[in-house]
PDB file of C-alpha atoms in Angstrom:
ATOM      1  CA  MET A1259      17.082 -27.295  20.756  1.00 42.00           C
ATOM      2  CA  ALA A1260      13.160 -27.213  21.243  1.00 42.00           C
ATOM      3  CA  ILE A1261      12.960 -23.577  20.534  1.00 46.00           C
ATOM      4  CA  THR A1262      15.015 -24.081  17.472  1.00 44.00           C
ATOM      5  CA  GLY A1263      13.204 -26.854  16.030  1.00 43.00           C
ATOM      6  CA  ALA A1264       9.890 -24.992  16.354  1.00 47.00           C
ATOM      7  CA  ALA A1265      11.032 -22.079  14.579  1.00 51.00           C
ATOM      8  CA  ARG A1266      12.502 -23.695  11.700  1.00 59.00           C
ATOM      9  CA  PRO A1267       8.966 -24.975  10.381  1.00 87.00           C
ATOM     10  CA  LEU A1268       7.560 -21.454  10.631  1.00 90.00           C
ATOM     11  CA  ALA A1269      10.481 -20.064   9.039  1.00 91.00           C
ATOM     12  CA  GLY A1270      10.021 -22.386   6.285  1.00 92.00           C
ATOM     13  CA  ARG A1271       6.500 -21.670   5.972  1.00 93.00           C
ATOM     14  CA  ILE A1272       6.850 -18.086   5.635  1.00 95.00           C
ATOM     15  CA  VAL A1273       9.640 -18.627   3.177  1.00 95.00           C
ATOM     16  CA  GLN A1274       7.532 -20.975   1.161  1.00 94.00           C
ATOM     17  CA  ARG A1275       4.402 -18.429   1.369  1.00 95.00           C
ATOM     18  CA  LEU A1276       6.708 -15.566   0.078  1.00 96.00           C
ATOM     19  CA  VAL A1277       8.002 -17.748  -2.825  1.00 95.00           C
ATOM     20  CA  HIS A1278       4.251 -18.610  -3.715  1.00 95.00           C
ATOM     21  CA  VAL A1279       3.250 -15.001  -3.576  1.00 96.00           C
ATOM     22  CA  ASN A1280       6.426 -14.306  -5.748  1.00 96.00           C
ATOM     23  CA  ILE A1281       6.996 -11.147  -3.606  1.00 97.00           C
ATOM     24  CA  LEU A1282       9.328  -9.390  -5.795  1.00 95.00           C
ATOM     25  CA  ASP A1283       7.207  -9.857  -9.104  1.00 96.00           C
ATOM     26  CA  MET A1284       4.213  -8.749  -7.389  1.00 97.00           C
ATOM     27  CA  ALA A1285       5.886  -5.770  -5.489  1.00 97.00           C
ATOM     28  CA  THR A1286       7.116  -4.510  -8.895  1.00 96.00           C
ATOM     29  CA  ARG A1287       3.707  -5.015 -10.571  1.00 95.00           C
ATOM     30  CA  LEU A1288       2.275  -2.771  -7.739  1.00 96.00           C
ATOM     31  CA  ALA A1289       4.796  -0.163  -7.993  1.00 94.00           C
ATOM     32  CA  ALA A1290       4.432  -0.012 -11.491  1.00 92.00           C
ATOM     33  CA  GLN A1291       0.647   0.174 -11.452  1.00 91.00           C
ATOM     34  CA  ALA A1292       0.974   2.838  -8.529  1.00 89.00           C
ATOM     35  CA  PHE A1293       3.210   4.924 -10.609  1.00 87.00           C
ATOM     36  CA  LEU A1294       1.351   4.906 -13.962  1.00 85.00           C
ATOM     37  CA  ALA A1295      -2.289   4.973 -12.601  1.00 79.00           C
ATOM     38  CA  ALA A1296      -2.662   5.756  -9.177  1.00 76.00           C
ATOM     39  CA  LEU A1297      -0.454   8.887  -9.114  1.00 73.00           C
ATOM     40  CA  PRO A1298      -1.971  10.511 -12.003  1.00 75.00           C
ATOM     41  CA  LEU A1299      -5.558  10.029 -10.418  1.00 75.00           C
ATOM     42  CA  LEU A1300      -4.233  11.713  -7.324  1.00 72.00           C
ATOM     43  CA  ILE A1301      -3.065  14.788  -9.219  1.00 71.00           C
ATOM     44  CA  ALA A1302      -6.160  14.762 -11.125  1.00 73.00           C
ATOM     45  CA  ILE A1303      -8.249  14.906  -7.889  1.00 71.00           C
ATOM     46  CA  ALA A1304      -6.221  17.094  -6.215  1.00 69.00           C
ATOM     47  CA  SER A1305      -6.541  19.790  -9.086  1.00 70.00           C
ATOM     48  CA  PHE A1306     -10.309  19.815  -8.205  1.00 71.00           C
ATOM     49  CA  CYS A1307     -10.088  20.174  -4.529  1.00 72.00           C
ATOM     50  CA  PRO A1308      -9.742  23.311  -2.556  1.00 75.00           C
ATOM     51  CA  GLN A1309      -6.345  24.877  -2.230  1.00 75.00           C
ATOM     52  CA  ALA A1310      -6.001  23.893   1.590  1.00 75.00           C
ATOM     53  CA  VAL A1311      -6.530  20.366   0.599  1.00 74.00           C
ATOM     54  CA  ARG A1312      -3.918  20.529  -2.298  1.00 74.00           C
ATOM     55  CA  ARG A1313      -1.471  22.158   0.155  1.00 75.00           C
ATOM     56  CA  GLU A1314      -2.195  19.271   2.727  1.00 75.00           C
ATOM     57  CA  LEU A1315      -1.894  16.621   0.017  1.00 75.00           C
ATOM     58  CA  MET A1316       1.426  17.847  -1.265  1.00 72.00           C
ATOM     59  CA  ARG A1317       2.676  18.071   2.337  1.00 74.00           C
ATOM     60  CA  SER A1318       1.707  14.421   2.762  1.00 72.00           C
ATOM     61  CA  LEU A1319       3.349  13.435  -0.143  1.00 72.00           C
ATOM     62  CA  ARG A1320       6.589  15.041   0.993  1.00 69.00           C
ATOM     63  CA  THR A1321       6.239  13.285   4.568  1.00 68.00           C
ATOM     64  CA  LEU A1322       5.923   9.963   2.732  1.00 67.00           C
ATOM     65  CA  ILE A1323       8.649  10.171   0.210  1.00 65.00           C
ATOM     66  CA  GLY A1324      10.894  12.062   2.779  1.00 57.00           C
ATOM     67  CA  THR A1325      11.887  14.910   0.493  1.00 53.00           C
ATOM     68  CA  THR A1326      10.461  17.242  -2.425  1.00 52.00           C
ATOM     69  CA  GLY A1327      12.512  16.456  -5.432  1.00 53.00           C
ATOM     70  CA  PRO A1328      11.391  16.837  -9.085  1.00 51.00           C
ATOM     71  CA  VAL A1329       8.650  14.204  -9.226  1.00 52.00           C
ATOM     72  CA  VAL A1330       6.903  15.984  -6.032  1.00 55.00           C
ATOM     73  CA  ALA A1331       7.703  19.271  -7.294  1.00 55.00           C
ATOM     74  CA  GLN A1332       6.121  18.585 -10.705  1.00 52.00           C
ATOM     75  CA  ALA A1333       2.997  17.201  -8.987  1.00 53.00           C
ATOM     76  CA  GLU A1334       2.747  20.465  -6.983  1.00 54.00           C
ATOM     77  CA  GLY A1335       2.863  22.347 -10.245  1.00 52.00           C
ATOM     78  CA  VAL A1336       0.130  20.444 -11.728  1.00 49.00           C
ATOM     79  CA  ALA A1337      -2.066  20.238  -8.668  1.00 50.00           C
ATOM     80  CA  GLY A1338      -1.580  23.813  -7.746  1.00 52.00           C
ATOM     81  CA  GLY A1339      -2.513  24.878 -11.307  1.00 50.00           C
ATOM     82  CA  GLY A1340      -5.894  25.881 -10.140  1.00 51.00           C
ATOM     83  CA  ASP A1341      -8.300  26.708 -12.802  1.00 51.00           C
ATOM     84  CA  THR A1342      -5.766  25.904 -15.346  1.00 50.00           C
ATOM     85  CA  ALA A1343      -5.351  22.343 -14.053  1.00 50.00           C
ATOM     86  CA  GLN A1344      -9.145  21.963 -13.796  1.00 50.00           C
ATOM     87  CA  HIS A1345      -9.683  23.123 -17.384  1.00 47.00           C
ATOM     88  CA  SER A1346      -6.899  20.437 -18.519  1.00 52.00           C
ATOM     89  CA  TRP A1347      -8.155  17.680 -16.555  1.00 53.00           C
ATOM     90  CA  GLY A1348     -12.050  18.098 -16.793  1.00 58.00           C
ATOM     91  CA  ALA A1349     -14.584  15.548 -15.354  1.00 60.00           C
ATOM     92  CA  ALA A1350     -13.912  13.046 -18.394  1.00 61.00           C
ATOM     93  CA  GLY A1351     -10.216  13.572 -17.623  1.00 60.00           C
ATOM     94  CA  VAL A1352     -10.677  12.517 -13.733  1.00 66.00           C
ATOM     95  CA  LEU A1353     -13.055   9.733 -14.904  1.00 68.00           C
ATOM     96  CA  VAL A1354     -10.540   8.437 -17.234  1.00 69.00           C
ATOM     97  CA  ALA A1355      -7.883   8.517 -14.558  1.00 70.00           C
ATOM     98  CA  LEU A1356     -10.111   6.663 -11.953  1.00 72.00           C
ATOM     99  CA  LEU A1357     -10.963   3.748 -14.428  1.00 74.00           C
ATOM    100  CA  SER A1358      -7.014   3.626 -15.206  1.00 76.00           C
ATOM    101  CA  ALA A1359      -6.356   3.637 -11.674  1.00 81.00           C
ATOM    102  CA  THR A1360      -8.397   0.282 -10.900  1.00 87.00           C
ATOM    103  CA  ALA A1361      -5.408  -1.485 -12.748  1.00 88.00           C
ATOM    104  CA  PHE A1362      -3.734  -0.817  -9.347  1.00 92.00           C
ATOM    105  CA  THR A1363      -6.300  -1.789  -7.165  1.00 93.00           C
ATOM    106  CA  ARG A1364      -6.877  -5.052  -9.024  1.00 93.00           C
ATOM    107  CA  ALA A1365      -3.154  -5.842  -8.796  1.00 94.00           C
ATOM    108  CA  LEU A1366      -3.577  -5.192  -5.131  1.00 96.00           C
ATOM    109  CA  GLN A1367      -6.549  -7.259  -4.779  1.00 95.00           C
ATOM    110  CA  ARG A1368      -4.669 -10.154  -6.634  1.00 95.00           C
ATOM    111  CA  MET A1369      -1.835  -9.961  -4.226  1.00 96.00           C
ATOM    112  CA  CYS A1370      -4.432 -10.423  -1.103  1.00 96.00           C
ATOM    113  CA  GLU A1371      -6.046 -13.423  -3.059  1.00 96.00           C
ATOM    114  CA  ARG A1372      -2.919 -14.957  -3.830  1.00 96.00           C
ATOM    115  CA  ALA A1373      -1.610 -14.606  -0.247  1.00 96.00           C
ATOM    116  CA  TRP A1374      -4.848 -16.436   1.234  1.00 96.00           C
ATOM    117  CA  ASP A1375      -4.911 -18.887  -1.598  1.00 95.00           C
ATOM    118  CA  LEU A1376      -8.438 -17.578  -2.914  1.00 94.00           C
ATOM    119  CA  PRO A1377      -9.787 -17.735  -6.527  1.00 93.00           C
ATOM    120  CA  ARG A1378     -10.384 -14.431  -8.405  1.00 90.00           C
ATOM    121  CA  SER A1379     -13.670 -12.641  -7.557  1.00 85.00           C
ATOM    122  CA  GLY A1380     -16.090 -11.906 -10.238  1.00 80.00           C
ATOM    123  CA  VAL A1381     -15.811  -8.629 -11.584  1.00 77.00           C
ATOM    124  CA  ARG A1382     -19.470  -7.801 -10.697  1.00 76.00           C
ATOM    125  CA  LEU A1383     -18.594  -8.414  -7.162  1.00 76.00           C
ATOM    126  CA  VAL A1384     -15.793  -6.384  -6.694  1.00 80.00           C
ATOM    127  CA  ALA A1385     -15.788  -3.564  -9.276  1.00 84.00           C
ATOM    128  CA  TRP A1386     -17.350  -1.196  -6.765  1.00 89.00           C
ATOM    129  CA  ARG A1387     -14.903  -2.121  -4.236  1.00 92.00           C
ATOM    130  CA  TRP A1388     -11.921  -0.833  -6.537  1.00 91.00           C
ATOM    131  CA  ALA A1389     -13.277   2.471  -6.870  1.00 87.00           C
ATOM    132  CA  VAL A1390     -14.065   2.929  -3.178  1.00 92.00           C
ATOM    133  CA  TRP A1391     -10.780   1.622  -2.187  1.00 94.00           C
ATOM    134  CA  LEU A1392      -9.065   4.403  -4.433  1.00 89.00           C
ATOM    135  CA  LEU A1393     -11.186   7.194  -2.799  1.00 87.00           C
ATOM    136  CA  VAL A1394     -10.403   5.955   0.611  1.00 93.00           C
ATOM    137  CA  TRP A1395      -6.555   5.896  -0.233  1.00 90.00           C
ATOM    138  CA  VAL A1396      -6.747   9.416  -1.756  1.00 86.00           C
ATOM    139  CA  ALA A1397      -8.409  10.693   1.550  1.00 88.00           C
ATOM    140  CA  MET A1398      -5.812   8.766   3.839  1.00 88.00           C
ATOM    141  CA  LEU A1399      -3.062  10.241   1.708  1.00 84.00           C
ATOM    142  CA  ILE A1400      -4.284  13.448   2.188  1.00 82.00           C
ATOM    143  CA  VAL A1401      -4.306  13.436   6.093  1.00 84.00           C
ATOM    144  CA  GLN A1402      -0.861  11.651   6.336  1.00 80.00           C
ATOM    145  CA  GLY A1403       0.981  15.047   6.796  1.00 73.00           C
ATOM    146  CA  ALA A1404      -1.474  15.812   9.883  1.00 75.00           C
ATOM    147  CA  LEU A1405      -1.053  12.377  11.196  1.00 79.00           C
ATOM    148  CA  HIS A1406       2.802  12.646  10.880  1.00 70.00           C
ATOM    149  CA  ARG A1407       2.519  16.117  12.903  1.00 69.00           C
ATOM    150  CA  SER A1408      -0.021  14.344  15.249  1.00 66.00           C
ATOM    151  CA  PHE A1409      -2.390  17.162  14.213  1.00 62.00           C
ATOM    152  CA  GLY A1410      -0.011  19.748  16.121  1.00 60.00           C
ATOM    153  CA  ALA A1411      -0.095  17.762  19.449  1.00 59.00           C
ATOM    154  CA  GLY A1412       3.638  17.119  18.943  1.00 62.00           C
ATOM    155  CA  ALA A1413       5.949  14.993  16.690  1.00 60.00           C
ATOM    156  CA  PHE A1414       6.184  12.093  19.265  1.00 69.00           C
ATOM    157  CA  LEU A1415       2.810  10.952  18.685  1.00 79.00           C
ATOM    158  CA  GLY A1416       3.033  10.955  14.980  1.00 78.00           C
ATOM    159  CA  TYR A1417       4.361   7.478  14.527  1.00 84.00           C
ATOM    160  CA  PRO A1418       1.918   6.028  16.700  1.00 88.00           C
ATOM    161  CA  LEU A1419      -0.823   7.749  14.827  1.00 89.00           C
ATOM    162  CA  GLN A1420       0.416   6.867  11.666  1.00 89.00           C
ATOM    163  CA  PHE A1421       0.891   2.951  12.809  1.00 94.00           C
ATOM    164  CA  VAL A1422      -2.838   3.082  13.986  1.00 94.00           C
ATOM    165  CA  ALA A1423      -4.200   4.639  10.800  1.00 93.00           C
ATOM    166  CA  ALA A1424      -1.937   2.281   8.488  1.00 95.00           C
ATOM    167  CA  ALA A1425      -3.147  -0.751  10.461  1.00 97.00           C
ATOM    168  CA  LEU A1426      -6.747   0.227  10.161  1.00 97.00           C
ATOM    169  CA  MET A1427      -6.365   0.825   6.422  1.00 97.00           C
ATOM    170  CA  TRP A1428      -4.588  -2.544   5.582  1.00 97.00           C
ATOM    171  CA  TRP A1429      -6.770  -4.246   7.650  1.00 98.00           C
ATOM    172  CA  TRP A1430      -9.887  -2.904   5.923  1.00 97.00           C
ATOM    173  CA  THR A1431      -8.294  -3.260   2.540  1.00 97.00           C
ATOM    174  CA  GLN A1432      -7.888  -6.966   2.915  1.00 97.00           C
ATOM    175  CA  HIS A1433     -11.491  -7.420   3.880  1.00 97.00           C
ATOM    176  CA  LEU A1434     -12.980  -5.085   1.195  1.00 96.00           C
ATOM    177  CA  LEU A1435     -10.681  -6.470  -1.583  1.00 96.00           C
ATOM    178  CA  LEU A1436     -11.303 -10.279  -0.739  1.00 95.00           C
ATOM    179  CA  ALA A1437     -14.921  -9.341  -0.731  1.00 93.00           C
ATOM    180  CA  GLY A1438     -15.582 -10.416   2.742  1.00 92.00           C
ATOM    181  CA  ARG A1439     -14.816 -14.094   2.086  1.00 93.00           C
ATOM    182  CA  LEU A1440     -12.438 -14.149   5.116  1.00 94.00           C
ATOM    183  CA  PRO A1441     -13.753 -13.041   8.708  1.00 94.00           C
ATOM    184  CA  TRP A1442     -12.157  -9.881  10.208  1.00 96.00           C
ATOM    185  CA  LEU A1443      -9.782 -11.256  12.877  1.00 96.00           C
ATOM    186  CA  PRO A1444      -7.538 -13.525  10.719  1.00 97.00           C
ATOM    187  CA  LEU A1445      -6.477 -10.494   8.657  1.00 97.00           C
ATOM    188  CA  LEU A1446      -5.304  -8.663  11.701  1.00 97.00           C
ATOM    189  CA  PRO A1447      -1.805  -9.922  11.898  1.00 97.00           C
ATOM    190  CA  GLY A1448      -1.084  -9.257   8.036  1.00 97.00           C
ATOM    191  CA  ALA A1449      -2.438  -5.523   8.799  1.00 98.00           C
ATOM    192  CA  LEU A1450      -0.474  -5.043  11.983  1.00 98.00           C
ATOM    193  CA  LEU A1451       2.873  -6.251  10.281  1.00 98.00           C
ATOM    194  CA  THR A1452       2.132  -4.275   6.973  1.00 98.00           C
ATOM    195  CA  ALA A1453       1.623  -1.248   9.125  1.00 97.00           C
ATOM    196  CA  ALA A1454       4.712  -1.551  11.310  1.00 97.00           C
ATOM    197  CA  GLY A1455       6.630  -2.307   8.106  1.00 97.00           C
ATOM    198  CA  VAL A1456       5.424   0.742   5.950  1.00 94.00           C
ATOM    199  CA  VAL A1457       5.780   3.290   8.754  1.00 92.00           C
ATOM    200  CA  ALA A1458       9.268   2.043   9.726  1.00 93.00           C
ATOM    201  CA  PHE A1459      10.268   2.281   5.822  1.00 93.00           C
ATOM    202  CA  CYS A1460       8.940   5.497   5.388  1.00 86.00           C
ATOM    203  CA  GLY A1461      10.891   6.989   8.245  1.00 84.00           C
ATOM    204  CA  VAL A1462      13.917   5.169   7.390  1.00 88.00           C
ATOM    205  CA  SER A1463      13.731   6.246   3.659  1.00 85.00           C
ATOM    206  CA  GLY A1464      13.510   9.791   4.776  1.00 78.00           C
ATOM    207  CA  LEU A1465      17.214   9.303   5.629  1.00 82.00           C
ATOM    208  CA  TRP A1466      18.433   8.052   2.174  1.00 85.00           C
ATOM    209  CA  LEU A1467      16.045   9.146  -0.392  1.00 82.00           C
ATOM    210  CA  PRO A1468      16.768  12.838  -0.439  1.00 79.00           C
ATOM    211  CA  ARG A1469      20.355  11.932  -1.176  1.00 84.00           C
ATOM    212  CA  ALA A1470      19.661   9.330  -3.550  1.00 85.00           C
ATOM    213  CA  LEU A1471      17.069  11.551  -5.658  1.00 81.00           C
ATOM    214  CA  ARG A1472      19.592  14.466  -5.602  1.00 81.00           C
ATOM    215  CA  MET A1473      22.457  12.258  -6.864  1.00 87.00           C
ATOM    216  CA  SER A1474      20.238  10.772  -9.611  1.00 85.00           C
ATOM    217  CA  VAL A1475      19.246  14.036 -10.633  1.00 80.00           C
ATOM    218  CA  GLU A1476      22.662  15.263 -10.846  1.00 84.00           C
ATOM    219  CA  ARG A1477      23.611  12.272 -13.000  1.00 86.00           C
ATOM    220  CA  TYR A1478      20.531  11.576 -15.188  1.00 83.00           C
ATOM    221  CA  GLY A1479      18.527  14.680 -14.941  1.00 79.00           C
ATOM    222  CA  ALA A1480      14.727  14.662 -14.281  1.00 73.00           C
ATOM    223  CA  LEU A1481      14.429  11.149 -15.618  1.00 78.00           C
ATOM    224  CA  GLY A1482      16.956   9.989 -12.934  1.00 80.00           C
ATOM    225  CA  SER A1483      14.147  10.969 -10.141  1.00 80.00           C
ATOM    226  CA  VAL A1484      11.639   8.792 -11.942  1.00 83.00           C
ATOM    227  CA  PHE A1485      13.950   5.767 -11.552  1.00 88.00           C
ATOM    228  CA  THR A1486      14.681   6.548  -7.965  1.00 88.00           C
ATOM    229  CA  VAL A1487      10.902   6.956  -6.836  1.00 86.00           C
ATOM    230  CA  LEU A1488      10.081   3.627  -8.800  1.00 91.00           C
ATOM    231  CA  SER A1489      12.902   1.834  -6.806  1.00 92.00           C
ATOM    232  CA  TRP A1490      11.259   3.367  -3.580  1.00 91.00           C
ATOM    233  CA  LEU A1491       7.760   2.131  -4.708  1.00 92.00           C
ATOM    234  CA  ILE A1492       9.262  -1.239  -5.353  1.00 96.00           C
ATOM    235  CA  LEU A1493      10.572  -1.494  -1.967  1.00 95.00           C
ATOM    236  CA  PHE A1494       7.499  -0.206  -0.461  1.00 95.00           C
ATOM    237  CA  PHE A1495       5.194  -2.550  -1.770  1.00 97.00           C
ATOM    238  CA  THR A1496       7.712  -5.361  -1.127  1.00 98.00           C
ATOM    239  CA  THR A1497       7.184  -4.355   2.525  1.00 97.00           C
ATOM    240  CA  VAL A1498       3.539  -4.685   2.004  1.00 98.00           C
ATOM    241  CA  VAL A1499       3.349  -7.778   0.331  1.00 98.00           C
ATOM    242  CA  PHE A1500       5.737  -9.488   2.914  1.00 98.00           C
ATOM    243  CA  GLY A1501       3.335  -8.104   5.669  1.00 98.00           C
ATOM    244  CA  VAL A1502       0.101  -9.795   4.213  1.00 98.00           C
ATOM    245  CA  ALA A1503       1.702 -12.861   3.273  1.00 97.00           C
ATOM    246  CA  VAL A1504       3.541 -13.392   6.582  1.00 97.00           C
ATOM    247  CA  GLY A1505       0.314 -12.283   8.215  1.00 97.00           C
ATOM    248  CA  ARG A1506      -1.618 -15.172   6.568  1.00 96.00           C
ATOM    249  CA  VAL A1507       1.276 -17.736   7.792  1.00 96.00           C
ATOM    250  CA  LEU A1508       0.940 -16.537  11.336  1.00 96.00           C
ATOM    251  CA  ALA A1509      -2.757 -16.360  11.325  1.00 96.00           C
ATOM    252  CA  GLN A1510      -2.729 -20.197  10.698  1.00 92.00           C
ATOM    253  CA  GLU A1511      -0.533 -20.870  13.604  1.00 92.00           C
ATOM    254  CA  GLU A1512      -2.296 -23.159  15.965  1.00 89.00           C
ATOM    255  CA  PHE A1513      -2.032 -20.840  18.732  1.00 88.00           C
ATOM    256  CA  LEU A1514      -3.504 -17.887  16.780  1.00 92.00           C
ATOM    257  CA  ARG A1515      -5.765 -19.830  14.648  1.00 92.00           C
ATOM    258  CA  ARG A1516      -7.913 -20.905  17.673  1.00 90.00           C
ATOM    259  CA  ARG A1517      -8.223 -17.056  19.072  1.00 91.00           C
ATOM    260  CA  LEU A1518      -8.577 -15.612  15.481  1.00 93.00           C
ATOM    261  CA  GLY A1519     -11.058 -18.222  14.089  1.00 90.00           C
ATOM    262  CA  THR A1520      -8.986 -18.749  11.097  1.00 90.00           C
ATOM    263  CA  PRO A1521     -10.448 -20.866   8.606  1.00 87.00           C
ATOM    264  CA  PRO A1522      -8.283 -23.945   7.386  1.00 83.00           C
ATOM    265  CA  PRO A1523      -6.588 -23.586   3.898  1.00 74.00           C
ATOM    266  CA  PRO A1524      -8.245 -24.600   0.887  1.00 65.00           C
ATOM    267  CA  ALA A1525      -7.868 -28.157  -0.319  1.00 60.00           C
ATOM    268  CA  GLY A1526      -4.518 -28.574  -1.729  1.00 55.00           C
ATOM    269  CA  THR A1527      -2.729 -25.703  -0.380  1.00 57.00           C
ATOM    270  CA  ALA A1528      -1.668 -26.738   2.860  1.00 46.00           C
ATOM    271  CA  SER A1529       1.604 -27.951   2.230  1.00 43.00           C
ATOM    272  CA  ARG A1530       2.486 -24.914   0.140  1.00 48.00           C
TER     273      ARG A1530
END
């Protein structure tokens, strides 16, 4: 009974935090921004990269989504267009894509701030952080395929390498987008939970997503694949929001708070 009694308050706090963050609304917003803003930036940058980098990027997309499908095939066609793609995009096009993609980073920043009950940062303080995060995100996507293959060392090392890379990425993401307002250690539980969640989700989605894409294309044509990928993105970012929000709750548990140096919650938010 003592264990059950101790578990209920923690479970209640987790549920309250997920409701406060509005997990489904936030995940849907992140998914829409990723699809409409971040992916075009990815394709625009890929059109200017060397052919070897383009191939690695497309291989990473196939690894993350677990299949090819019309969406990835179209990205491969645009990114593999060589001089034609470069001419179509141009430097101005890439700049516009970068500015548009900051909407995704802003939504991600707002999710982190809401999870930790922090006010919005001033634009001057965080604007450069949006661009830096996007560039690092593109670089991480490029190496995902290599991480999955564990750089040729064997598939059994792929998932541990992906977990470590994802944990570092989401640890740094929180610290960067929160403008350093929290120490590093309290952000670690959220980073570990998010990394475990996204690696497991990408691994499992490889089992059902190819079939779902094939069926949606057969029924609704190429538009069906768009709906399927959007659904995949919503589930992916639900995992991300869950990891960051629950990580905040765990970091404020008495056992971890003393070891991580977690600051107390802002006044008026302790009961949320």
